[in-house]
Amino acid sequence: MTEPRRGLTPETIDSLLVDTSPYLSCDDCFALMDQYVEQVSATPSHEDPAMAAHLAGCGACAEEARTLLELLAQDAG
Ligand SMILES: [Zn+2]
């Protein structure tokens, strides 16, 4: 038997969502990803709070962004 998960209560999820507001979905994040990494690559000081918040909380998108940034960095030599 598996026990129900006890770590994530609705209250916990609410607090996570509040912490990461403005919160993008992964679809939103992926839609903005190319543009975002190009801007960061061209301007390292570029900041996008919504993207940063999502990437901080979403390992899959953070990995994708890192991979794209590495590819851009290689292109730039
Ligand atoms: Zn994501």
Coordinates of C-alpha atoms and ligand atoms in Angstrom, one line a residue:
M1 CA 0.0 0.0 0.0
T2 CA 1.2 3.5 -0.7
E3 CA 0.4 6.2 1.7
P4 CA -1.1 9.5 0.5
R5 CA 1.4 12.3 0.1
R6 CA 1.4 14.4 3.2
G7 CA 4.0 17.0 2.2
L8 CA 2.0 19.0 -0.3
T9 CA -1.1 20.4 1.3
P10 CA -3.3 22.9 -0.5
E11 CA -1.8 25.6 1.8
T12 CA 1.7 24.6 0.8
I13 CA 0.9 24.8 -2.9
D14 CA -0.8 28.2 -2.4
S15 CA 2.3 29.6 -0.6
L16 CA 4.5 28.3 -3.4
L17 CA 2.4 29.9 -6.1
V18 CA 2.4 33.2 -4.1
D19 CA 6.2 33.0 -3.7
T20 CA 6.8 32.6 -7.4
S21 CA 4.2 35.1 -8.7
P22 CA 4.2 36.1 -11.5
Y23 CA 4.1 32.4 -12.3
L24 CA 4.3 31.1 -15.8
S25 CA 3.1 27.7 -16.8
C26 CA 5.7 25.4 -18.6
D27 CA 3.8 26.1 -21.9
D28 CA 4.2 29.9 -21.3
C29 CA 7.8 29.4 -20.3
F30 CA 8.7 27.4 -23.4
A31 CA 6.9 29.9 -25.6
L32 CA 9.2 32.6 -24.2
M33 CA 12.3 30.5 -23.9
D34 CA 14.0 31.3 -27.2
Q35 CA 13.5 35.0 -26.9
Y36 CA 14.6 34.9 -23.2
V37 CA 17.9 33.1 -23.8
E38 CA 18.7 35.3 -26.8
Q39 CA 18.2 38.4 -24.6
V40 CA 20.2 36.9 -21.8
S41 CA 22.9 35.9 -24.2
A42 CA 23.1 39.3 -25.8
T43 CA 22.7 41.2 -22.5
P44 CA 23.9 39.1 -19.5
S45 CA 22.4 41.7 -17.1
H46 CA 18.9 41.1 -18.7
E47 CA 16.3 40.1 -16.1
D48 CA 12.9 38.7 -16.6
P49 CA 11.3 38.2 -13.2
A50 CA 8.5 35.9 -14.5
M51 CA 11.0 33.7 -16.3
A52 CA 13.5 33.8 -13.4
A53 CA 10.7 32.7 -11.0
H54 CA 9.7 29.8 -13.2
L55 CA 13.2 28.6 -13.9
A56 CA 14.0 28.8 -10.2
G57 CA 11.1 26.5 -9.4
C58 CA 11.1 24.2 -12.5
G59 CA 14.1 22.0 -13.1
A60 CA 13.0 20.9 -16.5
C61 CA 12.7 24.4 -17.9
A62 CA 15.9 25.5 -16.1
E63 CA 17.8 22.7 -17.7
E64 CA 16.3 23.6 -21.1
A65 CA 17.3 27.3 -20.7
R66 CA 20.8 26.3 -19.6
T67 CA 21.3 24.0 -22.6
L68 CA 20.1 26.8 -25.0
L69 CA 22.4 29.3 -23.3
E70 CA 25.3 27.0 -23.7
L71 CA 24.5 26.5 -27.4
L72 CA 24.3 30.2 -27.9
A73 CA 27.6 30.7 -26.1
Q74 CA 29.3 28.2 -28.3
D75 CA 27.9 29.9 -31.4
A76 CA 29.3 33.2 -30.2
G77 CA 32.7 31.5 -29.8
Ligands
ZN1 ZN 8.6 24.6 -16.4

